[in-house]
Tab-separated table of C-alpha atoms and ligand atoms in Angstrom:
chain	number	residue	atom	x	y	z
A	1	MET	CA	-182.356	30.504	101.436
A	2	PRO	CA	-182.989	26.851	102.246
A	3	LEU	CA	-183.481	26.291	105.962
A	4	LEU	CA	-182.713	22.601	106.051
A	5	PRO	CA	-179.614	20.729	104.922
A	6	LYS	CA	-180.184	19.101	101.577
A	7	PHE	CA	-179.268	15.447	101.043
A	8	LYS	CA	-179.076	13.784	97.696
A	9	SER	CA	-179.255	10.045	97.287
A	10	SER	CA	-177.784	9.029	93.983
A	11	PRO	CA	-177.699	5.573	92.367
A	12	ALA	CA	-174.112	6.381	91.361
A	13	LEU	CA	-173.246	6.608	95.030
A	14	GLY	CA	-174.621	3.148	95.818
A	15	GLY	CA	-175.541	3.046	99.484
A	16	SER	CA	-174.023	6.500	100.081
A	17	THR	CA	-175.679	9.840	100.671
A	18	LEU	CA	-174.251	13.226	99.713
A	19	SER	CA	-174.722	15.910	102.367
A	20	HIS	CA	-175.038	19.654	101.657
A	21	THR	CA	-171.379	20.014	102.665
A	22	GLY	CA	-170.377	17.470	100.036
A	23	THR	CA	-169.383	14.837	102.587
A	24	VAL	CA	-170.122	11.304	101.434
A	25	VAL	CA	-171.926	9.339	104.102
A	26	ASP	CA	-171.496	5.593	103.611
A	27	ARG	CA	-174.674	4.009	104.860
A	28	GLY	CA	-173.858	0.942	106.894
A	29	LEU	CA	-170.143	1.881	106.596
A	30	GLU	CA	-170.132	-0.174	103.403
A	31	GLY	CA	-166.620	-0.351	101.993
A	32	VAL	CA	-165.213	1.842	104.785
A	33	VAL	CA	-161.995	0.638	106.403
A	34	VAL	CA	-162.233	1.449	110.110
A	35	GLY	CA	-159.167	-0.238	111.546
A	36	THR	CA	-156.552	-2.922	111.197
A	37	THR	CA	-156.329	-6.453	112.536
A	38	GLU	CA	-153.849	-9.296	112.377
A	39	LEU	CA	-156.468	-11.816	113.383
A	40	SER	CA	-158.391	-12.666	110.237
A	41	ASN	CA	-158.868	-11.535	106.678
A	42	VAL	CA	-162.007	-11.670	104.567
A	43	GLU	CA	-161.284	-11.454	100.848
A	44	GLY	CA	-164.770	-11.029	99.512
A	45	LYS	CA	-164.077	-11.132	95.772
A	46	GLU	CA	-161.989	-14.281	96.000
A	47	GLY	CA	-164.236	-15.877	98.628
A	48	ARG	CA	-161.307	-16.482	100.959
A	49	LEU	CA	-161.189	-16.375	104.750
A	50	THR	CA	-157.918	-16.726	106.651
A	51	TYR	CA	-157.081	-16.688	110.372
A	52	ARG	CA	-153.615	-15.183	110.870
A	53	GLY	CA	-152.761	-16.263	107.332
A	54	TYR	CA	-154.118	-19.820	107.587
A	55	ASP	CA	-156.838	-20.625	105.073
A	56	ILE	CA	-160.120	-21.710	106.615
A	57	HIS	CA	-160.136	-24.584	104.083
A	58	ASP	CA	-157.006	-25.965	105.789
A	59	LEU	CA	-158.113	-25.238	109.343
A	60	ALA	CA	-161.647	-26.666	109.050
A	61	PRO	CA	-160.655	-30.269	108.314
A	62	HIS	CA	-157.414	-30.363	110.317
A	63	ALA	CA	-157.570	-28.112	113.386
A	64	CYS	CA	-159.476	-28.480	116.625
A	65	PHE	CA	-161.308	-25.479	118.066
A	66	GLU	CA	-158.834	-25.193	120.963
A	67	GLU	CA	-155.990	-24.933	118.422
A	68	VAL	CA	-157.777	-22.058	116.706
A	69	CYS	CA	-158.345	-20.361	120.074
A	70	TYR	CA	-154.599	-20.559	120.671
A	71	LEU	CA	-153.864	-19.218	117.195
A	72	LEU	CA	-156.179	-16.251	117.685
A	73	LEU	CA	-155.194	-15.418	121.260
A	74	PHE	CA	-151.452	-16.088	121.121
A	75	GLY	CA	-150.542	-15.398	117.498
A	76	GLN	CA	-149.371	-18.776	116.216
A	77	LEU	CA	-150.444	-22.388	116.005
A	78	PRO	CA	-149.577	-24.193	119.259
A	79	ASN	CA	-147.122	-27.048	119.520
A	80	LYS	CA	-148.313	-30.240	121.215
A	81	GLN	CA	-147.499	-29.075	124.744
A	82	GLN	CA	-148.946	-25.603	124.263
A	83	LEU	CA	-152.183	-27.098	122.941
A	84	GLU	CA	-152.363	-29.532	125.834
A	85	ASP	CA	-151.833	-26.686	128.327
A	86	LEU	CA	-154.570	-24.584	126.759
A	87	LYS	CA	-156.984	-27.541	126.739
A	88	VAL	CA	-156.317	-28.039	130.450
A	89	ARG	CA	-156.882	-24.340	131.173
A	90	LEU	CA	-160.096	-24.232	129.173
A	91	ALA	CA	-161.390	-27.414	130.826
A	92	ALA	CA	-160.513	-26.090	134.296
A	93	ASN	CA	-162.561	-22.934	133.679
A	94	ARG	CA	-165.803	-24.478	132.456
A	95	MET	CA	-167.747	-24.434	135.711
A	96	LEU	CA	-170.119	-21.531	136.269
A	97	PRO	CA	-170.243	-19.723	139.602
A	98	GLN	CA	-172.996	-21.497	141.590
A	99	PRO	CA	-175.043	-18.307	142.277
A	100	LEU	CA	-175.295	-17.744	138.525
A	101	VAL	CA	-176.624	-21.278	138.006
A	102	GLU	CA	-179.108	-20.700	140.823
A	103	SER	CA	-180.205	-17.419	139.247
A	104	MET	CA	-180.814	-19.234	135.960
A	105	HIS	CA	-183.367	-21.408	137.761
A	106	THR	CA	-185.385	-18.244	138.514
A	107	ILE	CA	-185.606	-17.127	134.857
A	108	PRO	CA	-188.953	-17.804	133.103
A	109	LYS	CA	-188.617	-21.017	131.058
A	110	THR	CA	-189.973	-19.141	128.048
A	111	ALA	CA	-186.960	-16.777	128.026
A	112	TRP	CA	-185.164	-16.499	124.688
A	113	PRO	CA	-181.799	-18.334	124.890
A	114	MET	CA	-179.871	-15.320	123.533
A	115	ASP	CA	-181.365	-13.098	126.260
A	116	VAL	CA	-180.210	-15.598	128.848
A	117	LEU	CA	-176.747	-15.924	127.329
A	118	ARG	CA	-176.248	-12.149	127.149
A	119	THR	CA	-177.405	-11.718	130.745
A	120	ILE	CA	-175.339	-14.533	132.233
A	121	VAL	CA	-172.168	-13.634	130.315
A	122	SER	CA	-172.560	-10.140	131.726
A	123	GLY	CA	-173.125	-11.760	135.133
A	124	LEU	CA	-169.765	-13.551	134.900
A	125	ALA	CA	-168.157	-10.167	135.605
A	126	LEU	CA	-169.752	-10.196	139.062
A	127	PHE	CA	-167.622	-13.201	139.966
A	128	SER	CA	-164.308	-12.133	138.513
A	129	PRO	CA	-161.626	-10.106	140.311
A	130	VAL	CA	-162.165	-6.332	140.350
A	131	GLY	CA	-159.434	-3.707	140.075
A	132	GLU	CA	-159.355	-0.475	142.079
A	133	ASP	CA	-161.371	1.347	139.424
A	134	GLY	CA	-164.080	-1.331	139.414
A	135	SER	CA	-163.026	-2.872	136.111
A	136	HIS	CA	-161.952	-6.464	135.539
A	137	PRO	CA	-158.586	-7.427	134.093
A	138	SER	CA	-158.779	-7.820	130.333
A	139	ASN	CA	-156.135	-10.389	129.523
A	140	PRO	CA	-155.783	-13.888	128.006
A	141	ARG	CA	-156.850	-15.367	131.342
A	142	SER	CA	-160.237	-13.635	131.286
A	143	ALA	CA	-160.543	-14.435	127.566
A	144	ILE	CA	-160.099	-18.123	128.427
A	145	HIS	CA	-162.763	-17.820	131.164
A	146	LEU	CA	-165.225	-16.393	128.673
A	147	ILE	CA	-164.480	-18.941	125.933
A	148	ALA	CA	-164.696	-21.836	128.409
A	149	ARG	CA	-167.902	-20.737	130.138
A	150	THR	CA	-170.026	-19.618	127.202
A	151	PRO	CA	-170.902	-23.203	126.122
A	152	THR	CA	-171.638	-24.127	129.755
A	153	ILE	CA	-174.210	-21.314	129.944
A	154	VAL	CA	-175.861	-22.416	126.689
A	155	ALA	CA	-176.031	-26.083	127.728
A	156	ALA	CA	-177.216	-25.238	131.263
A	157	TRP	CA	-180.066	-23.051	130.009
A	158	ASP	CA	-181.047	-25.675	127.473
A	159	ARG	CA	-181.543	-28.172	130.305
A	160	ILE	CA	-183.058	-25.783	132.831
A	161	ARG	CA	-185.754	-24.675	130.409
A	162	ARG	CA	-186.539	-28.339	129.711
A	163	GLY	CA	-187.043	-28.830	133.454
A	164	LEU	CA	-183.763	-30.763	133.835
A	165	GLU	CA	-180.789	-30.157	136.101
A	166	PRO	CA	-177.666	-28.786	134.386
A	167	ILE	CA	-174.865	-31.304	133.978
A	168	GLU	CA	-171.419	-30.400	135.290
A	169	PRO	CA	-168.765	-30.043	132.610
A	170	ARG	CA	-166.124	-32.765	132.243
A	171	HIS	CA	-162.430	-31.977	132.216
A	172	ASP	CA	-161.407	-34.803	129.929
A	173	LEU	CA	-163.441	-33.815	126.874
A	174	SER	CA	-162.851	-31.370	124.041
A	175	MET	CA	-164.935	-28.179	123.858
A	176	ALA	CA	-167.220	-29.750	121.242
A	177	ALA	CA	-167.653	-33.133	122.975
A	178	ASN	CA	-168.147	-31.510	126.369
A	179	PHE	CA	-170.871	-29.218	125.047
A	180	LEU	CA	-172.848	-32.149	123.623
A	181	TYR	CA	-172.262	-34.130	126.820
A	182	MET	CA	-173.493	-31.251	129.026
A	183	ARG	CA	-176.563	-30.859	126.846
A	184	ASN	CA	-177.541	-34.483	126.376
A	185	GLY	CA	-176.071	-36.196	129.436
A	186	GLU	CA	-174.299	-38.833	127.363
A	187	LEU	CA	-171.063	-38.998	125.438
A	188	PRO	CA	-171.591	-37.936	121.815
A	189	ILE	CA	-170.727	-40.098	118.829
A	190	THR	CA	-167.469	-39.167	117.070
A	191	GLU	CA	-169.253	-37.799	113.984
A	192	ALA	CA	-171.262	-35.363	116.099
A	193	THR	CA	-168.187	-34.150	117.991
A	194	GLU	CA	-166.252	-33.698	114.757
A	195	ALA	CA	-169.076	-31.783	113.112
A	196	LEU	CA	-169.503	-29.428	116.064
A	197	ASN	CA	-165.741	-28.940	116.292
A	198	THR	CA	-165.595	-27.945	112.614
A	199	TYR	CA	-168.557	-25.614	113.088
A	200	LEU	CA	-166.792	-23.854	115.985
A	201	VAL	CA	-163.575	-23.540	113.943
A	202	LEU	CA	-165.493	-22.010	111.024
A	203	LEU	CA	-167.292	-19.499	113.233
A	204	ALA	CA	-164.292	-18.459	115.371
A	205	ASP	CA	-163.492	-15.169	113.661
A	206	HIS	CA	-164.513	-12.971	110.759
A	207	SER	CA	-162.636	-9.675	110.807
A	208	TYR	CA	-164.663	-6.518	111.603
A	209	ASN	CA	-168.130	-8.033	111.407
A	210	ALA	CA	-170.858	-6.116	113.275
A	211	SER	CA	-170.544	-7.890	116.643
A	212	THR	CA	-166.743	-7.784	116.629
A	213	PHE	CA	-166.813	-4.121	115.738
A	214	ALA	CA	-169.235	-3.524	118.623
A	215	ALA	CA	-166.825	-5.350	120.951
A	216	ARG	CA	-163.918	-3.209	119.749
A	217	VAL	CA	-165.882	0.038	120.078
A	218	CYS	CA	-166.827	-0.903	123.637
A	219	ALA	CA	-163.254	-1.957	124.513
A	220	SER	CA	-161.894	1.265	122.991
A	221	THR	CA	-163.619	3.255	125.765
A	222	ARG	CA	-161.514	1.147	128.167
A	223	ALA	CA	-164.551	-0.813	129.257
A	224	ASP	CA	-163.386	-4.273	130.309
A	225	ILE	CA	-163.506	-7.569	128.451
A	226	TYR	CA	-166.793	-8.715	130.062
A	227	ALA	CA	-168.521	-5.490	129.033
A	228	ALA	CA	-167.117	-5.721	125.509
A	229	ALA	CA	-168.068	-9.405	125.129
A	230	THR	CA	-171.593	-8.575	126.305
A	231	SER	CA	-171.844	-5.823	123.658
A	232	ALA	CA	-170.771	-8.346	121.063
A	233	ILE	CA	-173.426	-10.876	122.076
A	234	ALA	CA	-176.089	-8.161	121.982
A	235	THR	CA	-175.012	-7.174	118.476
A	236	LEU	CA	-174.902	-10.752	117.227
A	237	GLU	CA	-178.576	-11.312	117.913
A	238	GLY	CA	-180.174	-9.536	114.932
A	239	ASP	CA	-181.122	-11.559	111.856
A	240	LEU	CA	-178.941	-9.508	109.510
A	241	HIS	CA	-176.058	-11.041	111.485
A	242	GLY	CA	-176.053	-14.087	113.804
A	243	GLY	CA	-179.817	-14.302	114.182
A	244	ALA	CA	-180.278	-15.645	110.644
A	245	PRO	CA	-179.841	-19.441	111.062
A	246	GLY	CA	-182.860	-19.872	113.333
A	247	LYS	CA	-184.920	-18.157	110.639
A	248	VAL	CA	-183.361	-20.385	107.965
A	249	MET	CA	-184.577	-23.401	109.955
A	250	HIS	CA	-187.989	-21.782	110.230
A	251	MET	CA	-188.089	-21.572	106.402
A	252	LEU	CA	-186.993	-25.215	106.015
A	253	LEU	CA	-189.698	-26.347	108.424
A	254	GLU	CA	-192.329	-24.238	106.630
A	255	ILE	CA	-191.279	-25.531	103.212
A	256	GLY	CA	-191.473	-29.141	104.436
A	257	LYS	CA	-190.548	-30.772	101.074
A	258	PRO	CA	-187.758	-29.925	98.562
A	259	GLU	CA	-190.247	-29.583	95.681
A	260	ARG	CA	-192.052	-26.747	97.481
A	261	SER	CA	-188.930	-24.560	97.579
A	262	GLU	CA	-189.442	-22.657	94.358
A	263	ALA	CA	-193.023	-21.628	95.138
A	264	TYR	CA	-191.903	-20.600	98.609
A	265	VAL	CA	-189.141	-18.337	97.253
A	266	ARG	CA	-191.521	-16.728	94.768
A	267	GLU	CA	-193.985	-15.950	97.545
A	268	LEU	CA	-191.247	-14.591	99.792
A	269	LEU	CA	-189.868	-12.260	97.125
A	270	LYS	CA	-193.376	-11.161	96.169
A	271	ARG	CA	-193.774	-9.994	99.768
A	272	ARG	CA	-190.379	-8.226	99.348
A	273	GLU	CA	-188.886	-10.330	102.121
A	274	ARG	CA	-185.343	-11.659	102.265
A	275	ILE	CA	-184.201	-15.224	101.932
A	276	MET	CA	-182.472	-15.819	105.221
A	277	GLY	CA	-178.967	-17.275	105.049
A	278	MET	CA	-178.404	-15.860	101.555
A	279	GLY	CA	-176.302	-12.843	100.569
A	280	HIS	CA	-173.382	-11.189	102.278
A	281	ARG	CA	-171.967	-7.687	102.585
A	282	GLU	CA	-168.400	-8.816	101.881
A	283	TYR	CA	-168.537	-12.056	99.876
A	284	LYS	CA	-169.362	-11.660	96.221
A	285	THR	CA	-168.923	-15.416	95.784
A	286	ARG	CA	-170.198	-18.247	97.937
A	287	ASP	CA	-169.150	-17.845	101.566
A	288	PRO	CA	-166.150	-20.216	101.920
A	289	ARG	CA	-167.579	-21.526	105.196
A	290	ALA	CA	-170.793	-22.620	103.476
A	291	GLU	CA	-168.940	-25.332	101.551
A	292	HIS	CA	-167.868	-27.119	104.760
A	293	LEU	CA	-171.210	-26.621	106.421
A	294	GLU	CA	-173.026	-27.999	103.397
A	295	LYS	CA	-170.876	-31.144	103.457
A	296	MET	CA	-171.545	-31.587	107.170
A	297	ALA	CA	-175.271	-30.966	106.801
A	298	LYS	CA	-175.384	-33.635	104.089
A	299	ALA	CA	-173.321	-36.190	106.020
A	300	LEU	CA	-175.260	-35.684	109.261
A	301	GLY	CA	-178.540	-35.780	107.337
A	302	ASP	CA	-177.571	-39.015	105.529
A	303	ALA	CA	-176.988	-40.600	108.941
A	304	SER	CA	-180.312	-39.427	110.402
A	305	ASP	CA	-182.933	-37.536	108.370
A	306	PRO	CA	-181.773	-36.253	104.944
A	307	LYS	CA	-184.864	-34.088	104.498
A	308	TRP	CA	-183.471	-30.859	105.987
A	309	TYR	CA	-180.350	-30.885	103.872
A	310	GLN	CA	-182.377	-31.721	100.760
A	311	ILE	CA	-184.769	-28.819	101.339
A	312	ALA	CA	-181.851	-26.435	101.992
A	313	ARG	CA	-180.133	-27.529	98.769
A	314	ALA	CA	-183.355	-27.109	96.770
A	315	LEU	CA	-183.954	-23.721	98.383
A	316	GLU	CA	-180.498	-22.420	97.454
A	317	ASP	CA	-181.017	-23.528	93.822
A	318	ALA	CA	-184.549	-22.108	93.700
A	319	SER	CA	-183.396	-18.786	95.171
A	320	ASN	CA	-180.895	-18.275	92.410
A	321	LYS	CA	-183.276	-19.398	89.691
A	322	VAL	CA	-186.034	-17.025	90.832
A	323	LEU	CA	-183.694	-14.096	91.529
A	324	GLN	CA	-182.114	-14.478	88.068
A	325	GLU	CA	-185.579	-14.272	86.528
A	326	GLU	CA	-186.729	-11.320	88.617
A	327	LYS	CA	-183.479	-9.341	88.788
A	328	PRO	CA	-181.394	-10.459	85.784
A	329	GLY	CA	-177.670	-10.405	86.480
A	330	MET	CA	-178.161	-10.519	90.223
A	331	ARG	CA	-176.790	-13.499	92.069
A	332	ILE	CA	-176.685	-14.070	95.792
A	333	TYR	CA	-175.020	-17.012	97.440
A	334	ALA	CA	-175.443	-19.032	100.600
A	335	ASN	CA	-173.695	-17.491	103.564
A	336	VAL	CA	-172.382	-19.206	106.702
A	337	GLU	CA	-175.840	-19.278	108.281
A	338	PHE	CA	-177.611	-21.197	105.537
A	339	TYR	CA	-176.221	-24.709	106.051
A	340	THR	CA	-175.623	-23.993	109.735
A	341	ALA	CA	-179.367	-24.556	110.156
A	342	PRO	CA	-179.591	-28.186	108.917
A	343	THR	CA	-176.181	-28.945	110.501
A	344	LEU	CA	-177.104	-27.839	114.022
A	345	PHE	CA	-180.644	-29.206	113.705
A	346	SER	CA	-179.208	-32.628	112.818
A	347	LEU	CA	-177.081	-32.400	115.969
A	348	GLY	CA	-180.322	-32.106	117.950
A	349	ILE	CA	-179.930	-28.409	118.739
A	350	PRO	CA	-183.197	-26.447	118.597
A	351	SER	CA	-183.370	-23.490	116.219
A	352	ASP	CA	-183.711	-20.831	118.938
A	353	GLU	CA	-180.286	-21.848	120.258
A	354	PHE	CA	-178.459	-21.532	116.925
A	355	THR	CA	-177.294	-17.955	117.601
A	356	CYS	CA	-175.989	-19.060	121.004
A	357	MET	CA	-173.900	-21.713	119.225
A	358	PHE	CA	-172.527	-18.982	116.976
A	359	ALA	CA	-171.534	-17.068	120.140
A	360	CYS	CA	-169.726	-20.156	121.516
A	361	GLY	CA	-167.414	-20.162	118.492
A	362	ARG	CA	-167.138	-16.403	118.029
A	363	MET	CA	-166.207	-15.775	121.670
A	364	ALA	CA	-162.682	-16.808	120.602
A	365	GLY	CA	-162.569	-14.077	117.954
A	366	TRP	CA	-164.315	-11.459	120.066
A	367	THR	CA	-161.921	-11.825	122.992
A	368	ALA	CA	-158.880	-11.863	120.690
A	369	HIS	CA	-160.130	-8.668	119.009
A	370	ILE	CA	-160.776	-7.010	122.383
A	371	LEU	CA	-157.203	-7.773	123.485
A	372	GLU	CA	-155.836	-6.613	120.123
A	373	GLN	CA	-157.791	-3.361	120.465
A	374	LEU	CA	-156.529	-2.762	124.001
A	375	ALA	CA	-152.923	-3.500	123.035
A	376	ASP	CA	-152.861	-0.375	120.848
A	377	ASN	CA	-155.953	1.489	121.890
A	378	ARG	CA	-157.450	4.679	120.596
A	379	LEU	CA	-161.046	5.648	121.358
A	380	ILE	CA	-163.282	4.782	118.406
A	381	ARG	CA	-165.429	7.836	117.962
A	382	PRO	CA	-166.645	8.568	114.423
A	383	GLN	CA	-168.596	11.583	113.249
A	384	ALA	CA	-172.051	11.913	111.782
A	385	THR	CA	-173.335	14.451	109.298
A	386	TYR	CA	-176.090	16.377	111.031
A	387	SER	CA	-179.364	16.236	109.108
A	388	GLY	CA	-181.738	17.807	111.636
A	389	PRO	CA	-183.125	21.367	111.736
A	390	PRO	CA	-180.722	24.330	111.807
A	391	VAL	CA	-180.160	26.270	115.026
A	392	HIS	CA	-183.345	28.093	116.047
A	393	PRO	CA	-184.580	29.885	119.165
A	394	PHE	CA	-185.798	27.974	122.210
A	395	VAL	CA	-189.596	28.153	122.481
A	396	PRO	CA	-190.897	28.711	126.059
A	397	MET	CA	-193.532	26.199	127.160
A	398	ASP	CA	-196.421	28.700	127.183
A	399	GLN	CA	-195.704	29.653	123.571
A	400	ARG	CA	-195.707	26.083	122.234
A	401	SER	CA	-198.718	25.179	120.179
A	402	THR	CA	-200.759	22.073	121.016
A	403	ARG	CA	-200.248	21.039	117.368
A	404	GLN	CA	-196.510	21.406	117.208
A	405	GLY	CA	-195.416	19.504	114.118
A	406	ASN	CA	-191.926	18.092	113.989
A	407	GLY	CA	-188.577	19.731	114.702
A	408	LYS	CA	-187.991	20.703	111.086
A	409	GLN	CA	-191.371	22.422	110.818
A	410	GLN	CA	-190.707	24.218	114.109
A	411	ALA	CA	-187.387	25.462	112.787
A	412	GLU	CA	-189.007	26.664	109.572
A	413	ALA	CA	-191.669	28.514	111.571
A	414	ALA	CA	-189.123	30.047	113.949
A	415	ASN	CA	-186.830	31.151	111.137
A	416	ALA	CA	-189.625	32.428	108.862
B	1	COA	N1	-182.775	-12.215	99.868
B	1	COA	C1	-183.248	-11.460	98.851
B	1	COA	N2	-182.606	-10.383	98.345
B	1	COA	C2	-181.430	-10.069	98.911
B	1	COA	C3	-180.870	-10.792	99.961
B	1	COA	C4	-181.596	-11.909	100.439
B	1	COA	N3	-181.114	-12.669	101.433
B	1	COA	N4	-179.691	-10.252	100.319
B	1	COA	C5	-179.524	-9.187	99.513
B	1	COA	N5	-180.576	-9.078	98.666
B	1	COA	C6	-180.753	-8.057	97.671
B	1	COA	C7	-181.381	-6.783	98.236
B	1	COA	O1	-182.770	-6.828	98.205
B	1	COA	C8	-180.796	-5.744	97.351
B	1	COA	O2	-181.505	-5.741	96.136
B	1	COA	P1	-181.868	-4.330	95.425
B	1	COA	O3	-180.540	-3.687	95.145
B	1	COA	O4	-182.625	-4.747	94.208
B	1	COA	O5	-182.693	-3.580	96.435
B	1	COA	C9	-179.400	-6.254	97.043
B	1	COA	O6	-179.449	-7.660	97.223
B	1	COA	C10	-178.340	-5.687	97.947
B	1	COA	O7	-178.770	-5.832	99.285
B	1	COA	P2	-178.189	-4.986	100.509
B	1	COA	O8	-179.142	-5.063	101.646
B	1	COA	O9	-177.755	-3.614	100.074
B	1	COA	O10	-176.890	-5.774	100.838
B	1	COA	P3	-176.160	-5.796	102.207
B	1	COA	O11	-174.734	-5.863	101.910
B	1	COA	O12	-176.595	-4.724	103.145
B	1	COA	O13	-176.753	-7.168	102.762
B	1	COA	C11	-177.101	-8.923	104.183
B	1	COA	C12	-176.065	-8.128	103.399
B	1	COA	C13	-176.423	-10.098	104.837
B	1	COA	C14	-177.692	-8.011	105.283
B	1	COA	C15	-178.232	-9.390	103.245
B	1	COA	O14	-177.695	-10.193	102.223
B	1	COA	C16	-179.359	-10.110	103.983
B	1	COA	O15	-180.269	-9.476	104.508
B	1	COA	N6	-179.306	-11.496	104.017
B	1	COA	C17	-180.293	-12.246	104.743
B	1	COA	C18	-179.962	-12.286	106.236
B	1	COA	C19	-178.750	-13.130	106.513
B	1	COA	O16	-178.560	-14.185	105.941
B	1	COA	N7	-177.946	-12.647	107.463
B	1	COA	C20	-176.730	-13.330	107.857
B	1	COA	C21	-175.538	-12.693	107.250
B	1	COA	S1	-174.066	-13.627	107.502
């Protein structure tokens, strides 16, 4: 009788594994629907992304980030007065608590910006009202705090690590203009503000992506909005998610010239590495956000240094050419992170802050998802198929061998 559960991995099952009980385990939850949302919809086959039914292709050129925040948090596009009120509320909440700014001065200047952002966002909870059970109210007000303060943290750390004093936020500027002002100490040109605004709109939400799912799982335990937003930032960091654009920029810098792209891709694939910023779990076409980011990367590059856009364009073409040769029939497309790299780099933002910029936009979606989860909450608690050793007797310390082997071998020995 077999002692250990048997698992079969079959090509017919794609990324799934069949357990001895016949349960199909979907690795990475690929294709598994785990909940509902009214906030955004990703239609991967069609390459369409909508926020509450509005196509991203309409929102990107026409809406400001604050408008999208309103749409996500309050369910509809704002009228003029509603938008004005939200802008005032966001602007009034930009300042960080002074002790947090002081604590940022004590952080080593070499600290990774995402580590700082995650820590200080978590720290915001220390300065927000506490209920009797020690939790903080999770409501649109705290969502607005988080959305307003995230860019202030990013800009403040950017300056502190450069040995400069943080610049206080201004009340009379949009989210995008104020961020660039706080970072650079001067008012940005219109083109830069518009590009950053569009970037924030494009990044604001994306259904149950990994970081949003993490936020919802955390919120489902009835942890508060600060805890859930911190979980989301932690989950964003990895390069299979929001950590990719910094690595895209690293590739562009290494490639150095458009004509070197093809050789670079060949080398990368020979080492069985991935081309960062390419491919997507959901989109089987080009990521609809990439189109807008590509246009912005080109326009910003034309006005400053076109090299980064040109290398990115050549790299996307080379990736498809080489992949077609090596894996006929396979095609992967640029995702949102690919042209984010030359776009943000042209705005003067260093590559290790790209993921923080992602968080500035996505904080709108995260907080809206957290509130949506709490409005109709049920603990998210999935199951796992156990694949360890079967039940076997406890071995007292004096009977354990010095060369123990692993748990499965122990179980085999005990059950023999
Ligand atoms: N470069 C090279 N090959 C890639 C690739 C990439 N960027 N993305 C996917 N592939 C290949 C895989 O090697 C695999 O090929 P195989 O079947 O011959 O082994 C196939 O495509 C499927 O990949 P898989 O990892 O199962 O797809 P996924 O749905 O889990 O991957 C990503 C989605 C985003 C994790 C993946 O495309 C990736 O790693 N991209 C690079 C990182 C990135 O840009 N992250 C940001 C995402 S918005």
